[in-house]
Coordinates of C-alpha atoms in Angstrom, one line a residue:
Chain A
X1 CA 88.7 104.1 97.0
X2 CA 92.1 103.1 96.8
X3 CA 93.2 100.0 94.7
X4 CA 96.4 98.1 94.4
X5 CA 97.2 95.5 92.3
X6 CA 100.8 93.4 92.2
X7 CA 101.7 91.4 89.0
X8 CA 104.9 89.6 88.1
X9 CA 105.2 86.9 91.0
X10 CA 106.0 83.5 90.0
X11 CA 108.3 80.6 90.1
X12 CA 111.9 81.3 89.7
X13 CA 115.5 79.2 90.6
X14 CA 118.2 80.1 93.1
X15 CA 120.4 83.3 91.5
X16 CA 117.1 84.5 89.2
X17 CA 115.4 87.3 88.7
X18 CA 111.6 88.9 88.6
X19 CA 110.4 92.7 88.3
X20 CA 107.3 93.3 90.7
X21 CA 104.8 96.0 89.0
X22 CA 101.9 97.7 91.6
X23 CA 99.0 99.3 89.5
X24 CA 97.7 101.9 92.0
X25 CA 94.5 103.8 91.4
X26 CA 92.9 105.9 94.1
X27 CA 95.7 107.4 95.0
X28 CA 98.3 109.5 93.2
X29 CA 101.6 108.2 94.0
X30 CA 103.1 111.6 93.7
X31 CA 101.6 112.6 97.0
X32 CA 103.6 110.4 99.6
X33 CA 105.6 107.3 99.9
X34 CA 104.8 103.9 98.8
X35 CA 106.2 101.0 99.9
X36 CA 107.2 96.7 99.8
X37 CA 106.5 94.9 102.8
X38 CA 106.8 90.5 102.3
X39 CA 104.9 87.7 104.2
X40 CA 107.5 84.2 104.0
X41 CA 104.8 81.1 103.9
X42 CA 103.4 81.3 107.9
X43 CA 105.1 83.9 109.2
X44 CA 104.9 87.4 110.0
X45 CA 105.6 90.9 108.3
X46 CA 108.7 91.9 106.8
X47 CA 109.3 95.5 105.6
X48 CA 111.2 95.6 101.9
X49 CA 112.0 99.3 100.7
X50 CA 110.3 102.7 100.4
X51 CA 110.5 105.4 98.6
X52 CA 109.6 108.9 99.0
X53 CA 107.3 110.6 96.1
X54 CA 109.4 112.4 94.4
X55 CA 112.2 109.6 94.8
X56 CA 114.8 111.8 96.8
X57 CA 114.9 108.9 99.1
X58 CA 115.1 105.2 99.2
X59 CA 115.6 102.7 101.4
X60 CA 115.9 99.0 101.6
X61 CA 116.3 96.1 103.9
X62 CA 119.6 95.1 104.8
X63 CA 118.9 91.4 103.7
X64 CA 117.9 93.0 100.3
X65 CA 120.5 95.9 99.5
X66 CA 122.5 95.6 96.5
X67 CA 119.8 92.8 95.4
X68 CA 116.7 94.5 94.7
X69 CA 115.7 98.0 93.4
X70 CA 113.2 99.9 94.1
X71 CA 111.2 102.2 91.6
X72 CA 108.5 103.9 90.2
X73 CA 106.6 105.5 86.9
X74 CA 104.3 108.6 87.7
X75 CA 102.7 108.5 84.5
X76 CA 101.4 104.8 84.8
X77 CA 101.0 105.7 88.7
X78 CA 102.7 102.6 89.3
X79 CA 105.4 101.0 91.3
X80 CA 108.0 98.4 90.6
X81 CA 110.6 96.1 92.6
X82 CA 113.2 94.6 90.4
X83 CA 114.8 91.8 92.8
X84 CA 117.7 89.9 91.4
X85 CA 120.5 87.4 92.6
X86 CA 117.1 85.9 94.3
X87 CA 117.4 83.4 97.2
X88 CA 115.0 80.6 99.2
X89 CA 115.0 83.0 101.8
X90 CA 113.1 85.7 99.3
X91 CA 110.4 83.5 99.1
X92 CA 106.9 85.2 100.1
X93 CA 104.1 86.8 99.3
X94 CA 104.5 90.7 98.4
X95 CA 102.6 93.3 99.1
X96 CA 102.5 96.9 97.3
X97 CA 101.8 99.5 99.9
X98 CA 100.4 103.3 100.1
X99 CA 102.2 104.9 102.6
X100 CA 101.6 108.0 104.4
X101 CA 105.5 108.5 105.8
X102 CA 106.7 105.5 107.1
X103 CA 102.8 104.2 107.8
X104 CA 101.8 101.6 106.1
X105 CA 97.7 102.7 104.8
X106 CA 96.6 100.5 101.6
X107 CA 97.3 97.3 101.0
X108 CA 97.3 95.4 97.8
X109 CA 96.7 91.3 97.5
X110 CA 99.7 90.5 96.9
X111 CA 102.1 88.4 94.4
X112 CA 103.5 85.2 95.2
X113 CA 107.1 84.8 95.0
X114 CA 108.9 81.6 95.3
X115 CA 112.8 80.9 95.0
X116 CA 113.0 77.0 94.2
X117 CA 115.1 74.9 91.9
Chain B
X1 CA 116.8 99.3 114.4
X2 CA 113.9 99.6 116.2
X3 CA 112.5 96.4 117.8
X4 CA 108.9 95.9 118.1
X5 CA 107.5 93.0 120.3
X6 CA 104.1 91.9 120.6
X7 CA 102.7 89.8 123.2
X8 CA 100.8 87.3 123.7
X9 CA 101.8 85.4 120.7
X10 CA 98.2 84.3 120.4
X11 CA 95.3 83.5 122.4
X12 CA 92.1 82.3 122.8
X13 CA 89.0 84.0 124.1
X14 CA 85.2 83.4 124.3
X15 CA 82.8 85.1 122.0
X16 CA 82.1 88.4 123.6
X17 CA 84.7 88.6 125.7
X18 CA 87.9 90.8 126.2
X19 CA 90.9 90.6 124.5
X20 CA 94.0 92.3 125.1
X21 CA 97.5 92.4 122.4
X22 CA 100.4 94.4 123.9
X23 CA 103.0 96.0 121.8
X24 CA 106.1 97.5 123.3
X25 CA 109.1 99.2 121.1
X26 CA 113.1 99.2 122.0
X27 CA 113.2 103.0 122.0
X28 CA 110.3 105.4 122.6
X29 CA 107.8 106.5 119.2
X30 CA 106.4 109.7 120.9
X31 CA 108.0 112.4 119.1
X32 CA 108.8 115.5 120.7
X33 CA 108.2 117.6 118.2
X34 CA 104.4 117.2 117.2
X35 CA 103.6 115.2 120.5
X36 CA 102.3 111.9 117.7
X37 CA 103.6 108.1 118.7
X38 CA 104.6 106.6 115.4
X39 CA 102.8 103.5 116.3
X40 CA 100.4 101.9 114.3
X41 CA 98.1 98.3 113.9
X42 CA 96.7 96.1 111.3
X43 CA 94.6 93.0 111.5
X44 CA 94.8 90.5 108.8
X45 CA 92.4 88.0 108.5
X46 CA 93.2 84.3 107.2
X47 CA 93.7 84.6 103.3
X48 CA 93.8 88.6 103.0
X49 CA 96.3 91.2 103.0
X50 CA 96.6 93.2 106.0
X51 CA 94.0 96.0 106.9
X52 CA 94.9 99.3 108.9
X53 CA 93.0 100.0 111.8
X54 CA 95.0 102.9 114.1
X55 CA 97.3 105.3 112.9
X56 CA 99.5 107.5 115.5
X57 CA 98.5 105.4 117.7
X58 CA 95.0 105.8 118.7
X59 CA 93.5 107.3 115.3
X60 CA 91.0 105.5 114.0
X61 CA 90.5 104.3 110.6
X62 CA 86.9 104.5 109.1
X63 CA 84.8 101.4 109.0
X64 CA 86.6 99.8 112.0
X65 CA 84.5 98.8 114.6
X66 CA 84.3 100.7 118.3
X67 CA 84.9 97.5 120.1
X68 CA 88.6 98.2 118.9
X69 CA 90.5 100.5 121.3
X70 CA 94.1 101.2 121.6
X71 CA 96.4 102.6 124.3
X72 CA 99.7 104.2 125.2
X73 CA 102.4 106.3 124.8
X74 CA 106.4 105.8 124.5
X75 CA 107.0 102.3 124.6
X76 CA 104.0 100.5 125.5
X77 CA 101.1 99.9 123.6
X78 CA 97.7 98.4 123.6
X79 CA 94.7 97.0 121.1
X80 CA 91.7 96.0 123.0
X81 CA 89.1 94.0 121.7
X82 CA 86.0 94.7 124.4
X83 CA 83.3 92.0 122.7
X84 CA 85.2 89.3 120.7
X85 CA 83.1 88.4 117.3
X86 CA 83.8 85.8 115.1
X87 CA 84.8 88.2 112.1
X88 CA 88.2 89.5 114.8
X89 CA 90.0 86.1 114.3
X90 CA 93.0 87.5 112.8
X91 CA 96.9 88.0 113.0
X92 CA 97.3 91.4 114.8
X93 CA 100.8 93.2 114.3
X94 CA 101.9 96.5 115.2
X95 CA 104.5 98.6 113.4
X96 CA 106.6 101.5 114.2
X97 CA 106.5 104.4 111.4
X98 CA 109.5 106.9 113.2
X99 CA 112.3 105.6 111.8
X100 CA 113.6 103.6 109.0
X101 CA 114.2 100.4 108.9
X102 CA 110.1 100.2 109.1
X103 CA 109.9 97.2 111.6
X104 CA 106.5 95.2 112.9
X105 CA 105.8 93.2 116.1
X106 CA 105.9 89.3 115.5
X107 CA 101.8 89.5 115.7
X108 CA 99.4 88.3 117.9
X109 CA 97.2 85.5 116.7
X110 CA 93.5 86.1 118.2
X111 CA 91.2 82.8 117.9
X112 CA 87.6 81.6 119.4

């Protein structure tokens, strides 16, 4: 069975910074893609970034480029988002996602994220 | 980017009854080359993360109910609900795997 875990949300001001970790077991995350997808308090699904398995490709959201950082650690089978100059509008809850491609498979719970002074 | 667009944007039916979420994409997820739409849906449930249900479109995923049905090809998609039970009420969204930016539909909320 595949499990995902997020750590790292929290509380942090306008201009911050927070590093996302995703603890995956299940599934060897040298196989395929995994990926960030965010919920904002209410509303719908928001893809993040990707990136392919052995890291030849990455891609982001255009809202998020230059911001945040996608990246990953074979030997922990892990995943990580390092999100910086952070904004009100980052606020959500994120999800660490197996992929298959670009399809989303496995979710994990989620971390909450919230951009407040 | 590709835009997705789900409708209704909820509703409301009766237990046991039908219920019907359309998605339809800005450009066409049937790829030529293995003859696969690059469409996909998840259900998420109040307080949980999202759950796949189909892949490519009308695949499948284990432990989903056969109640659930899907539809299409192109552009124009469909989930079906055929029996509503209490355990569907959920956000419903569909997302496009083709291309990247990875995009969903706005969802479709389905209540009793």
């Amino acid at each position: 069975e595949v499990h995902l875990v997020e750590s790292g949300g929290g509380l942090v001001q306008p201009g911050g910074s927070l590093r996302l970790s995703c603890e995956v077991s299940g599934f060897r995350i040298t196989t395929d893609w995994m990926s960030w997808v965010r919920q904002a308090p209410g509303k719908g699904l928001e893809w993040v970034a990707n990136i392919k398995e052995d890291e030849s490709e990455i891609y982001y959201l255009n809202s998020v480029k230059g911001r945040f950082t996608i990246s990953k650690d074979d030997t922990k089978n892990s995943v990580f988002l390092q999100m910086t100059s952070l904004r009100a509008e980052d606020t959500a809850v994120y999800y660490c996602v197996t992929s298959r491609g670009f399809m989303l498979e496995h979710w994990g719970q989620g971390t909450l994220v919230t951009v407040s002074s | 980017d590709i835009v997705m667009t789900q409708s209704p944007d909820s509703l409301a039916v009766a237990l046991g009854e039908r219920a019907t979420i359309n998605c339809k994409s800005s450009q066409s997820l049937l790829s030529t080359s293995n003859n696969q739409n690059y469409l996909a849906w998840h259900q998420q449930k109040p307080g949980q993360p999202p759950r796949l249900l189909f892949s490519w479109a009308s695949t499948r995923e284990s432990g989903v109910p056969d109640r659930f049905s899907v539809s299409g090809s192109g552009t124009d998609f469909t989930l079906t609900i055929s029996s509503l039970q209490a355990d569907d009420v959920a956000i419903y969204y569909c997302h496009q795997h083709y291309s990247s930016p990875i995009t969903f539909g706005g969802g479709t909320k389905v209540e009793i």
